[in-house]
Short mmCIF file of C-alpha atoms in Angstrom, two decimals:
data_model
loop_
_atom_site.label_atom_id
_atom_site.label_comp_id
_atom_site.label_asym_id
_atom_site.label_seq_id
_atom_site.Cartn_x
_atom_site.Cartn_y
_atom_site.Cartn_z
CA MET M 11 -21.11 -8.11 24.85
CA ALA M 12 -18.06 -10.05 26.06
CA ALA M 13 -15.01 -9.05 24.10
CA THR M 14 -11.26 -9.45 23.74
CA SER M 15 -9.30 -6.25 24.36
CA ILE M 16 -5.69 -5.10 24.63
CA PRO M 17 -4.39 -7.26 27.54
CA ALA M 18 -5.37 -10.50 25.78
CA LEU M 19 -4.24 -9.37 22.31
CA TRP M 20 -0.87 -8.20 23.61
CA ASN M 21 0.16 -11.80 24.36
CA LEU M 22 -0.88 -13.28 20.99
CA ASP M 23 2.62 -12.71 19.63
CA THR M 24 3.53 -16.08 18.12
CA PRO M 25 1.99 -17.91 15.13
CA GLN M 26 0.97 -20.75 17.43
CA ARG M 27 -0.85 -18.52 19.91
CA LEU M 28 -2.58 -16.51 17.24
CA THR M 29 -3.67 -19.60 15.29
CA ALA M 30 -5.04 -21.20 18.46
CA TYR M 31 -6.98 -18.02 19.22
CA LEU M 32 -8.41 -17.66 15.70
CA ASN M 33 -9.41 -21.33 15.53
CA ASN M 34 -11.09 -21.31 18.94
CA PRO M 35 -14.85 -21.53 18.24
CA SER M 36 -15.67 -19.98 21.62
CA LYS M 37 -13.34 -17.00 21.28
CA GLN M 38 -14.68 -13.58 22.12
CA ILE M 39 -14.99 -10.87 19.49
CA ILE M 40 -12.24 -8.24 19.48
CA LYS M 41 -13.53 -4.87 20.63
CA VAL M 42 -11.40 -1.95 19.46
CA GLN M 43 -11.35 1.01 21.85
CA ASN M 44 -10.63 4.70 21.37
CA PHE M 45 -7.41 5.91 22.99
CA ILE M 46 -7.69 9.45 24.38
CA GLU M 47 -5.52 11.11 27.03
CA ASN M 48 -3.53 7.87 27.43
CA ARG M 49 -6.67 5.99 28.47
CA TYR M 50 -9.02 3.60 26.70
CA LEU M 51 -12.50 5.03 26.39
CA ASP M 52 -15.27 2.94 27.93
CA ALA M 53 -17.46 1.09 25.45
CA ASP M 54 -20.57 2.81 26.77
CA GLN M 55 -19.29 6.00 25.11
CA THR M 56 -19.82 4.32 21.72
CA TRP M 57 -23.32 3.83 20.34
CA GLU M 58 -22.46 2.59 16.87
CA TRP M 59 -19.98 -0.05 15.80
CA VAL M 60 -18.46 -1.10 12.47
CA ASN M 61 -17.99 -4.82 11.84
CA SER M 62 -14.52 -5.82 10.69
CA PHE M 63 -13.94 -9.08 8.80
CA SER M 64 -10.87 -11.13 7.94
CA PRO M 65 -10.07 -10.67 4.22
CA ARG M 66 -8.58 -14.16 4.05
CA SER M 67 -11.57 -16.05 5.40
CA GLY M 68 -14.42 -13.57 5.40
CA LYS M 69 -15.06 -14.36 9.08
CA HIS M 70 -16.08 -11.73 11.63
CA LEU M 71 -12.92 -10.54 13.39
CA ALA M 72 -13.63 -7.35 15.36
CA ILE M 73 -15.98 -4.49 16.07
CA VAL M 74 -14.67 -0.95 15.63
CA PRO M 75 -16.19 2.22 17.12
CA ARG M 76 -17.91 4.65 14.79
CA SER M 77 -16.87 7.56 16.97
CA PRO M 78 -19.51 10.28 17.20
CA ALA M 79 -18.89 14.03 17.18
CA ASN M 80 -18.63 14.38 20.95
CA VAL M 81 -15.84 11.78 21.13
CA VAL M 82 -13.96 13.50 18.29
CA GLU M 83 -14.33 16.86 20.02
CA TYR M 84 -13.10 15.37 23.28
CA ALA M 85 -9.97 13.99 21.58
CA VAL M 86 -9.23 17.29 19.80
CA ASN M 87 -9.71 19.29 22.99
CA VAL M 88 -7.32 17.00 24.83
CA ALA M 89 -4.70 17.39 22.08
CA SER M 90 -5.18 21.16 22.12
CA LEU M 91 -4.66 21.34 25.87
CA ALA M 92 -1.53 19.16 25.63
CA PHE M 93 0.05 21.23 22.85
CA PRO M 94 1.49 24.22 24.80
CA GLU M 95 3.57 22.06 27.12
CA TRP M 96 4.57 19.42 24.52
CA SER M 97 5.61 22.07 21.97
CA GLN M 98 8.04 23.53 24.53
CA THR M 99 9.79 20.24 25.32
CA THR M 100 13.41 19.87 24.26
CA VAL M 101 14.42 17.92 21.18
CA GLN M 102 16.45 15.67 23.48
CA TYR M 103 13.32 14.74 25.42
CA ARG M 104 11.23 14.12 22.31
CA SER M 105 14.06 12.07 20.79
CA GLU M 106 14.14 9.89 23.89
CA ILE M 107 10.37 9.31 23.66
CA LEU M 108 10.66 8.30 20.00
CA LEU M 109 13.44 5.85 20.77
CA ARG M 110 11.36 4.28 23.55
CA ILE M 111 8.50 3.82 21.08
CA ALA M 112 10.87 2.23 18.55
CA SER M 113 12.35 -0.15 21.13
CA LEU M 114 8.99 -1.41 22.35
CA MET M 115 7.68 -1.82 18.81
CA GLU M 116 10.80 -3.78 17.92
CA GLU M 117 10.35 -5.97 20.99
CA LYS M 118 6.78 -6.74 19.88
CA ARG M 119 7.46 -6.76 16.13
CA GLU M 120 6.13 -10.29 15.62
CA LEU M 121 2.89 -9.34 17.36
CA PHE M 122 2.41 -6.43 14.96
CA ALA M 123 3.36 -8.49 11.91
CA LEU M 124 0.99 -11.34 12.75
CA TRP M 125 -1.97 -9.04 13.31
CA GLU M 126 -1.17 -6.90 10.26
CA SER M 127 -1.26 -10.04 8.13
CA THR M 128 -4.46 -11.28 9.81
CA ASP M 129 -6.38 -8.00 9.73
CA GLN M 130 -5.22 -6.59 6.38
CA GLY M 131 -4.66 -9.89 4.58
CA LYS M 132 -1.12 -9.36 3.31
CA PRO M 133 1.46 -12.19 3.38
CA LEU M 134 3.39 -12.44 6.63
CA PHE M 135 6.76 -11.70 5.00
CA ARG M 136 5.34 -8.43 3.67
CA ALA M 137 3.85 -7.54 7.06
CA ARG M 138 7.18 -8.15 8.78
CA ALA M 139 8.94 -5.79 6.37
CA GLU M 140 6.37 -3.07 7.01
CA VAL M 141 6.72 -3.42 10.78
CA GLU M 142 10.49 -3.02 10.50
CA ALA M 143 9.97 0.12 8.40
CA SER M 144 7.47 1.42 10.95
CA VAL M 145 10.06 1.08 13.73
CA GLU M 146 12.55 2.94 11.56
CA HIS M 147 10.24 5.95 11.30
CA PHE M 148 10.76 6.64 15.01
CA ARG M 149 14.49 5.92 15.01
CA TYR M 150 14.99 8.18 11.99
CA TYR M 151 13.19 11.20 13.42
CA ALA M 152 14.72 10.67 16.87
CA LYS M 153 18.10 11.20 15.23
CA TYR M 154 16.96 13.86 12.74
CA ILE M 155 15.76 16.37 15.31
CA LEU M 156 19.09 16.17 17.17
CA GLU M 157 21.28 16.68 14.13
CA ASN M 158 19.50 19.17 11.85
CA ASP M 159 19.84 22.74 13.06
CA GLU M 160 19.01 25.78 10.96
CA PRO M 161 22.03 27.75 9.67
CA VAL M 162 22.88 31.15 11.15
CA HIS M 163 23.81 34.00 8.79
CA LEU M 164 25.67 37.26 9.43
CA ASN M 165 24.02 40.23 7.71
CA LYS M 166 25.10 43.86 7.31
CA ASP M 167 22.21 45.84 5.83
CA PHE M 168 21.41 49.53 6.33
CA GLY M 169 24.52 49.91 8.48
CA VAL M 170 23.22 47.37 11.05
CA SER M 171 24.98 44.09 11.80
CA THR M 172 22.66 41.19 12.67
CA LEU M 173 22.72 37.45 13.07
CA THR M 174 19.77 35.81 11.32
CA TYR M 175 18.52 32.31 11.86
CA ALA M 176 15.35 30.38 11.07
CA HIS M 177 13.23 29.52 14.06
CA ARG M 178 10.79 26.66 13.58
CA ALA M 179 7.61 26.48 15.61
CA PRO M 180 5.29 23.44 15.77
CA VAL M 181 2.08 23.98 13.80
CA GLY M 182 -0.30 22.81 16.54
CA VAL M 183 -2.89 20.04 16.60
CA TYR M 184 -2.84 17.71 13.60
CA ALA M 185 -5.59 15.48 12.25
CA ILE M 186 -3.96 12.32 10.88
CA ILE M 187 -6.10 10.07 8.66
CA THR M 188 -4.63 6.97 7.05
CA SER M 189 -5.64 4.28 4.58
CA TRP M 190 -6.20 0.54 4.99
CA ASN M 191 -3.51 -0.77 2.64
CA MET M 192 -0.55 -0.32 5.05
CA PRO M 193 -2.26 0.42 8.38
CA LEU M 194 0.73 0.48 10.73
CA TYR M 195 3.31 1.87 8.29
CA LEU M 196 1.17 4.80 7.18
CA LEU M 197 0.12 5.66 10.72
CA THR M 198 3.68 5.66 12.08
CA SER M 199 5.00 7.59 9.06
CA LYS M 200 2.86 10.51 10.20
CA VAL M 201 2.82 10.07 13.98
CA ALA M 202 6.64 9.95 14.23
CA PRO M 203 7.33 13.39 12.64
CA CYS M 204 4.25 14.87 14.32
CA LEU M 205 5.69 14.00 17.72
CA ALA M 206 9.27 14.76 16.73
CA PHE M 207 8.58 18.33 15.70
CA GLY M 208 6.46 19.18 18.73
CA CYS M 209 2.90 18.86 17.42
CA THR M 210 0.08 17.00 19.10
CA GLY M 211 -2.46 14.96 17.21
CA VAL M 212 -5.62 12.97 16.79
CA ALA M 213 -5.19 10.04 14.41
CA LYS M 214 -8.00 8.13 12.71
CA PRO M 215 -6.87 4.92 10.99
CA SER M 216 -9.14 3.22 8.47
CA GLU M 217 -12.06 1.42 10.07
CA LEU M 218 -11.34 -1.47 7.68
CA ALA M 219 -7.94 -2.28 9.23
CA SER M 220 -7.80 -1.09 12.82
CA LEU M 221 -6.09 -3.82 14.80
CA THR M 222 -2.42 -2.84 14.50
CA PRO M 223 -3.24 0.85 15.11
CA PHE M 224 -5.19 -0.35 18.17
CA LEU M 225 -2.16 -2.33 19.36
CA PHE M 226 0.04 0.70 18.70
CA THR M 227 -1.95 2.66 21.28
CA GLU M 228 -0.63 0.28 23.93
CA VAL M 229 2.91 1.20 22.87
CA LEU M 230 2.13 4.88 23.45
CA ARG M 231 0.64 4.08 26.84
CA ARG M 232 3.56 1.91 27.98
CA VAL M 233 6.27 4.41 27.03
CA ASN M 234 4.52 7.09 29.12
CA LEU M 235 3.93 9.55 26.33
CA PRO M 236 2.46 12.60 28.09
CA ALA M 237 -1.31 12.42 28.27
CA GLY M 238 -3.16 13.89 25.31
CA VAL M 239 -0.14 14.32 23.04
CA MET M 240 -1.24 11.61 20.60
CA ASN M 241 -4.80 10.29 20.61
CA ILE M 242 -6.07 7.54 18.32
CA ILE M 243 -9.76 7.26 17.58
CA PHE M 244 -11.65 4.99 15.23
CA GLY M 245 -14.56 5.44 12.86
CA ASP M 246 -15.60 5.96 9.27
CA GLY M 247 -14.86 8.90 7.00
CA PRO M 248 -18.28 10.55 6.59
CA CYS M 249 -18.91 10.67 10.35
CA THR M 250 -15.69 10.54 12.37
CA GLY M 251 -13.19 11.73 9.76
CA SER M 252 -15.29 14.65 8.56
CA THR M 253 -15.84 15.90 12.10
CA LEU M 254 -12.12 15.60 12.84
CA VAL M 255 -10.81 17.59 9.88
CA GLY M 256 -13.51 20.22 10.37
CA SER M 257 -12.65 20.95 14.00
CA PRO M 258 -11.64 24.60 14.50
CA LEU M 259 -8.96 23.41 16.97
CA VAL M 260 -7.20 21.39 14.25
CA HIS M 261 -4.36 23.36 12.63
CA GLY M 262 -3.22 20.80 10.06
CA VAL M 263 -4.51 17.73 8.23
CA SER M 264 -2.33 14.90 6.93
CA PHE M 265 -4.30 12.38 4.86
CA THR M 266 -3.53 9.27 2.84
CA GLY M 267 -6.30 7.82 0.69
CA GLY M 268 -8.31 8.18 -2.50
CA VAL M 269 -9.03 11.08 -4.82
CA LYS M 270 -12.70 11.39 -3.92
CA THR M 271 -12.06 11.71 -0.19
CA SER M 272 -9.19 14.13 -0.82
CA ILE M 273 -11.52 16.42 -2.73
CA GLN M 274 -14.07 16.25 0.08
CA ILE M 275 -11.40 17.20 2.64
CA ARG M 276 -10.24 20.16 0.55
CA GLU M 277 -13.80 21.40 0.25
CA LYS M 278 -14.40 20.89 3.97
CA VAL M 279 -11.42 22.94 5.12
CA ALA M 280 -11.42 25.56 2.34
CA PRO M 281 -13.05 28.29 4.51
CA GLU M 282 -10.38 27.76 7.20
CA ILE M 283 -7.52 29.37 5.35
CA HIS M 284 -5.11 28.87 8.26
CA LYS M 285 -5.20 25.09 8.08
CA ILE M 286 -2.22 23.31 6.57
CA LEU M 287 -3.29 20.47 4.28
CA PHE M 288 -1.25 17.54 3.01
CA LEU M 289 -2.91 14.91 0.84
CA GLU M 290 -1.17 11.73 -0.31
CA ILE M 291 -3.33 10.15 -2.99
CA LYS M 292 -3.36 6.50 -4.03
CA GLY M 293 -2.40 5.75 -7.61
CA SER M 294 -0.94 3.36 -10.17
CA CYS M 295 2.59 3.98 -11.42
CA PRO M 296 4.50 3.09 -14.60
CA THR M 297 7.35 0.63 -15.07
CA ILE M 298 9.43 1.13 -18.23
CA ILE M 299 11.38 -1.78 -19.77
CA PHE M 300 14.09 -0.79 -22.26
CA PRO M 301 15.61 -3.32 -24.69
CA ASP M 302 19.02 -3.63 -22.98
CA VAL M 303 17.69 -5.24 -19.79
CA THR M 304 18.53 -8.70 -18.47
CA MET M 305 15.19 -10.34 -19.19
CA LYS M 306 14.64 -12.47 -16.08
CA GLU M 307 15.85 -9.77 -13.67
CA ALA M 308 13.62 -7.19 -15.32
CA ALA M 309 10.59 -9.50 -15.13
CA VAL M 310 11.19 -10.11 -11.41
CA LEU M 311 11.44 -6.38 -10.70
CA ALA M 312 8.40 -5.53 -12.82
CA ALA M 313 6.32 -8.25 -11.15
CA SER M 314 7.38 -7.03 -7.72
CA ALA M 315 6.44 -3.45 -8.63
CA ALA M 316 3.00 -4.55 -9.79
CA PHE M 317 2.02 -7.24 -7.29
CA GLU M 318 3.68 -6.42 -3.95
CA ASN M 319 0.98 -6.06 -1.29
CA SER M 320 -1.46 -7.40 -3.90
CA GLY M 321 -1.03 -4.21 -5.91
CA GLN M 322 -2.54 -2.23 -3.03
CA LEU M 323 0.26 0.35 -2.76
CA CYS M 324 0.33 4.05 -3.59
CA LEU M 325 3.48 3.31 -5.61
CA SER M 326 2.38 0.08 -7.33
CA GLY M 327 3.87 -0.26 -10.81
CA SER M 328 0.65 -1.51 -12.38
CA HIS M 329 1.32 -0.12 -15.86
CA ILE M 330 4.24 -1.85 -17.62
CA TYR M 331 5.61 -0.31 -20.82
CA VAL M 332 7.93 -2.60 -22.83
CA HIS M 333 10.05 -1.70 -25.85
CA ARG M 334 8.50 -3.33 -28.88
CA SER M 335 11.73 -5.12 -29.86
CA ILE M 336 11.54 -7.32 -26.73
CA TYR M 337 7.82 -7.14 -26.03
CA GLU M 338 6.83 -10.75 -26.77
CA GLN M 339 9.87 -12.24 -25.04
CA PHE M 340 9.46 -10.07 -21.96
CA LEU M 341 5.72 -10.74 -21.73
CA SER M 342 6.34 -14.49 -21.74
CA THR M 343 8.98 -14.17 -19.02
CA LEU M 344 6.73 -11.93 -16.95
CA ILE M 345 3.86 -14.41 -17.15
CA ASP M 346 6.09 -17.24 -15.93
CA THR M 347 7.38 -15.07 -13.06
CA VAL M 348 3.90 -14.05 -11.92
CA LYS M 349 2.60 -17.62 -12.00
CA LEU M 350 5.58 -18.79 -9.95
CA ASP M 351 5.87 -16.02 -7.35
CA TYR M 352 2.49 -14.29 -7.06
CA HIS M 353 -0.14 -16.99 -6.77
CA MET M 354 -3.11 -16.80 -4.40
CA HIS M 355 -2.46 -17.84 -0.79
CA GLY M 356 1.28 -17.42 -1.52
CA GLY M 357 2.89 -14.27 -2.89
CA ILE M 358 -0.27 -12.17 -2.72
CA GLY M 359 -3.08 -11.68 -0.27
CA PRO M 360 -6.81 -11.00 -0.77
CA MET M 361 -8.53 -7.68 -1.33
CA MET M 362 -9.07 -5.68 1.83
CA SER M 363 -12.85 -5.29 1.68
CA PRO M 364 -15.91 -6.41 -0.31
CA GLU M 365 -16.09 -2.90 -1.77
CA GLN M 366 -12.48 -3.07 -3.02
CA TYR M 367 -13.06 -6.58 -4.37
CA ALA M 368 -16.12 -5.38 -6.30
CA LYS M 369 -14.27 -2.34 -7.66
CA VAL M 370 -11.30 -4.32 -9.00
CA ARG M 371 -13.64 -6.98 -10.41
CA SER M 372 -15.61 -4.27 -12.24
CA TYR M 373 -12.38 -3.06 -13.87
CA LEU M 374 -11.69 -6.59 -15.10
CA VAL M 375 -15.25 -6.91 -16.46
CA ASP M 376 -14.78 -3.64 -18.34
CA ALA M 377 -11.44 -4.83 -19.72
CA PHE M 378 -13.00 -8.09 -20.94
CA LYS M 379 -15.73 -6.17 -22.74
CA GLN M 380 -13.04 -4.16 -24.53
CA ALA M 381 -11.36 -7.31 -25.88
CA THR M 382 -8.42 -7.15 -23.49
CA LYS M 383 -6.39 -10.36 -23.41
CA PHE M 384 -6.03 -12.07 -20.02
CA GLU M 385 -2.47 -13.43 -20.08
CA THR M 386 -2.92 -14.64 -16.49
CA GLY M 387 -5.87 -14.53 -14.13
CA HIS M 388 -9.59 -14.28 -14.82
CA ILE M 389 -12.71 -12.45 -13.71
CA PRO M 390 -13.48 -13.76 -10.20
CA ASP M 391 -16.93 -14.69 -8.93
CA GLU M 392 -19.27 -11.80 -8.30
CA VAL M 393 -19.95 -13.11 -4.79
CA PRO M 394 -16.65 -14.28 -3.28
CA LYS M 395 -16.40 -17.44 -1.24
CA ASP M 396 -13.82 -18.16 1.48
CA GLY M 397 -12.14 -14.77 1.33
CA LEU M 398 -11.77 -11.82 -1.02
CA TRP M 399 -9.31 -13.39 -3.46
CA ILE M 400 -8.55 -12.02 -6.92
CA PRO M 401 -5.85 -13.89 -8.87
CA SER M 402 -2.75 -12.06 -10.10
CA THR M 403 -3.81 -10.81 -13.51
CA VAL M 404 -1.62 -9.71 -16.41
CA LEU M 405 -3.48 -7.97 -19.25
CA SER M 406 -2.34 -7.14 -22.77
CA ASN M 407 -4.06 -5.44 -25.71
CA THR M 408 -5.53 -3.00 -23.21
CA ARG M 409 -7.07 0.30 -24.24
CA LEU M 410 -5.40 3.31 -22.66
CA ASP M 411 -8.79 4.91 -21.98
CA GLY M 412 -10.24 1.85 -20.17
CA LEU M 413 -10.98 1.72 -16.46
CA VAL M 414 -8.20 -0.76 -15.81
CA ALA M 415 -5.68 1.65 -17.34
CA ARG M 416 -6.39 4.11 -14.53
CA GLU M 417 -6.01 3.61 -10.79
CA VAL M 418 -6.50 -0.15 -10.24
CA PHE M 419 -5.20 -0.72 -6.68
CA GLY M 420 -5.30 -4.48 -6.93
CA PRO M 421 -3.28 -7.44 -8.31
CA VAL M 422 -3.68 -6.35 -11.92
CA ALA M 423 -0.92 -5.31 -14.34
CA THR M 424 -1.41 -3.95 -17.85
CA VAL M 425 1.40 -4.38 -20.40
CA TYR M 426 1.87 -2.05 -23.39
CA PRO M 427 4.47 -1.90 -26.18
CA PHE M 428 6.29 1.33 -27.06
CA ASP M 429 8.74 2.34 -29.79
CA THR M 430 10.64 5.43 -28.68
CA GLU M 431 11.86 7.04 -25.51
CA GLU M 432 9.83 10.16 -26.23
CA GLU M 433 6.66 8.11 -26.72
CA VAL M 434 6.94 6.25 -23.44
CA ILE M 435 7.62 9.44 -21.47
CA GLN M 436 4.45 10.97 -22.89
CA LEU M 437 2.46 7.80 -22.11
CA CYS M 438 3.67 7.75 -18.52
CA ASN M 439 3.07 11.45 -17.93
CA ALA M 440 -0.44 11.22 -19.38
CA ASN M 441 -1.53 9.03 -16.46
CA PRO M 442 -2.72 11.38 -13.67
CA HIS M 443 -2.72 8.72 -10.97
CA GLY M 444 0.97 7.93 -10.43
CA ILE M 445 3.41 9.57 -8.03
CA GLY M 446 6.32 7.20 -8.69
CA ALA M 447 7.98 5.34 -11.59
CA THR M 448 10.45 2.53 -12.25
CA ILE M 449 12.99 2.53 -15.11
CA LEU M 450 14.73 -0.71 -16.08
CA THR M 451 17.82 -0.27 -18.26
CA HIS M 452 21.58 -0.72 -18.02
CA ASP M 453 22.19 2.67 -19.65
CA MET M 454 23.09 5.14 -16.87
CA PHE M 455 22.57 8.16 -19.12
CA ARG M 456 19.10 6.94 -20.03
CA MET M 457 18.24 6.42 -16.35
CA SER M 458 19.06 10.04 -15.63
CA ARG M 459 17.58 11.46 -18.84
CA VAL M 460 14.25 9.69 -18.57
CA GLY M 461 14.05 9.93 -14.79
CA LYS M 462 14.29 13.73 -14.90
CA ARG M 463 11.42 14.01 -17.39
CA LEU M 464 8.91 11.76 -15.65
CA ASN M 465 6.27 13.47 -13.50
CA ALA M 466 7.12 11.31 -10.51
CA GLY M 467 8.11 12.31 -7.01
CA ILE M 468 10.19 9.14 -6.58
CA VAL M 469 11.92 7.23 -9.40
CA TRP M 470 13.65 3.86 -9.13
CA ALA M 471 16.20 2.72 -11.71
CA ASN M 472 17.03 -1.00 -11.80
CA CYS M 473 15.57 -1.39 -8.31
CA GLN M 474 12.13 -1.08 -6.75
CA LEU M 475 10.49 0.06 -3.49
CA GLY M 476 13.76 0.84 -1.66
CA HIS M 477 13.17 4.19 0.03
CA ASP M 478 15.45 6.67 1.81
CA LEU M 479 13.43 8.55 4.41
CA GLY M 480 15.79 11.50 4.11
CA ALA M 481 15.12 11.87 0.40
CA GLY M 482 11.39 11.99 1.02
CA ILE M 483 8.55 11.93 -1.49
CA THR M 484 6.82 14.87 -3.13
CA ASP M 485 3.75 14.67 -5.38
CA LEU M 486 5.01 16.44 -8.51
CA ARG M 487 1.69 16.13 -10.33
CA ALA M 488 -0.18 18.32 -7.87
CA LEU M 489 -2.82 15.59 -7.82
CA GLY M 490 -2.38 15.80 -4.09
CA THR M 491 -0.13 17.84 -1.84
CA GLY M 492 1.66 14.93 -0.22
CA ARG M 493 5.16 15.22 1.19
CA GLU M 494 7.02 13.06 3.64
CA GLY M 495 10.48 12.26 4.95
CA GLY M 496 13.34 14.36 6.27
CA ALA M 497 13.10 18.09 5.64
CA ARG M 498 9.74 17.58 3.92
CA GLY M 499 8.33 16.07 7.09
CA ARG M 500 9.70 19.03 9.00
CA ASP M 501 7.96 21.41 6.59
CA ILE M 502 4.62 19.72 7.24
CA PHE M 503 4.67 19.96 11.01
CA THR M 504 6.48 23.26 11.59
CA ARG M 505 6.18 26.90 10.57
CA VAL M 506 9.37 28.87 10.01
CA ARG M 507 10.13 32.47 10.92
CA ALA M 508 13.29 34.50 10.40
CA LEU M 509 14.69 35.81 13.69
CA HIS M 510 17.22 38.67 13.69
CA VAL M 511 19.39 39.47 16.71
CA PRO M 512 22.18 42.06 17.07
CA SER M 513 25.69 41.02 16.13
CA PHE M 514 28.55 42.59 18.10
#
């Protein structure tokens, strides 16, 4: 089969070039290739392929390898062989590599943004922001590993004087598995610290959104990352992903995705007690509106929390709790804001896959049966036409035990009234699927008081989605075991030992 591969894609870095390519009726299908040992694996090593479609149009866009066990084993073996030498490189050398990656990604940032928008479906402005954040992952860790040394302590125990310091050793080979909602951002958020702290890896992006991870492999090749240090393979979860996490040569697993798959991974690796496991689980988070807010500003922030990336974010603020004294006024303002800023083909994109479209639609059907009021939006057609579009939907009079009140992961927001601070804290903490929260109030004491009581690893107050990599994120609910950023990223990819030497 004739196909378009990296050399041709690498030059489709302007809207005009990409549009001309996509509209060309004689264009070749994109063939994604596995990247192992800094080389692209020949297509004859792949016997099964996954079809990838454009969420915006529903048209066939690419074919993605469903990598079999022997390809996975090859990639893991290569990473294992590369680990001893890479783990002994200096932080200065690894920092230089990370900066080269960041520079080339920045040079090709429009290429990545255009393909992220095309392949995943998100608006171009959102894709551009995610590419910039992806570049920052490498710049941040390039600086972090040069500036964060472990402290040295003088000890005098049992009549012996010693100097004690913590020595950190890279864990080993990591399996990195990421979701489809932010393909490039999630991949780079794990690859950057993996490389920075001296680990090697095999990454498997989602087979539903593989094109920017595929393009990222060319960055690794062009910056001359040592062969085998980071390998990127493609495939589904049951076949490729399961084989990867189960490899005895894998020392750690870092995963972003759903609850069901997280449980399967935990069960798979349970007998291998030595494996380090970090699971970041998708969820729906609360936004709390107190009565002292500026109405329009609060509605804009709440809408952004709920509908950014079409609600397909691990930190989406899909559940909006509004103080009863301003409930009707706020709801009206929110509806106007959503209609203006988050309409189809504008502020939001389509669902990523037919399966995700069907899941979100089923939640809306269930809500309708329970007499939920559709303030905006409607139940879309069962069989979508011209793309996987679901309108931005605001629901009121929603039962707290309904499907839509759980993890929605789509452009759907539920709005509830509350009366007291204590009540809303209990409502928010009763939802097991949120790792973040947003508080909107002008009362600084309330921000602190409520923020400290919410079971959320990251809390925004009068802002939303700004994120300091150094502060990191930790899943406080123990729904998953996800951690990222700064010292938390270091804890994932290194093991620490106390080293004592004589003091004279």
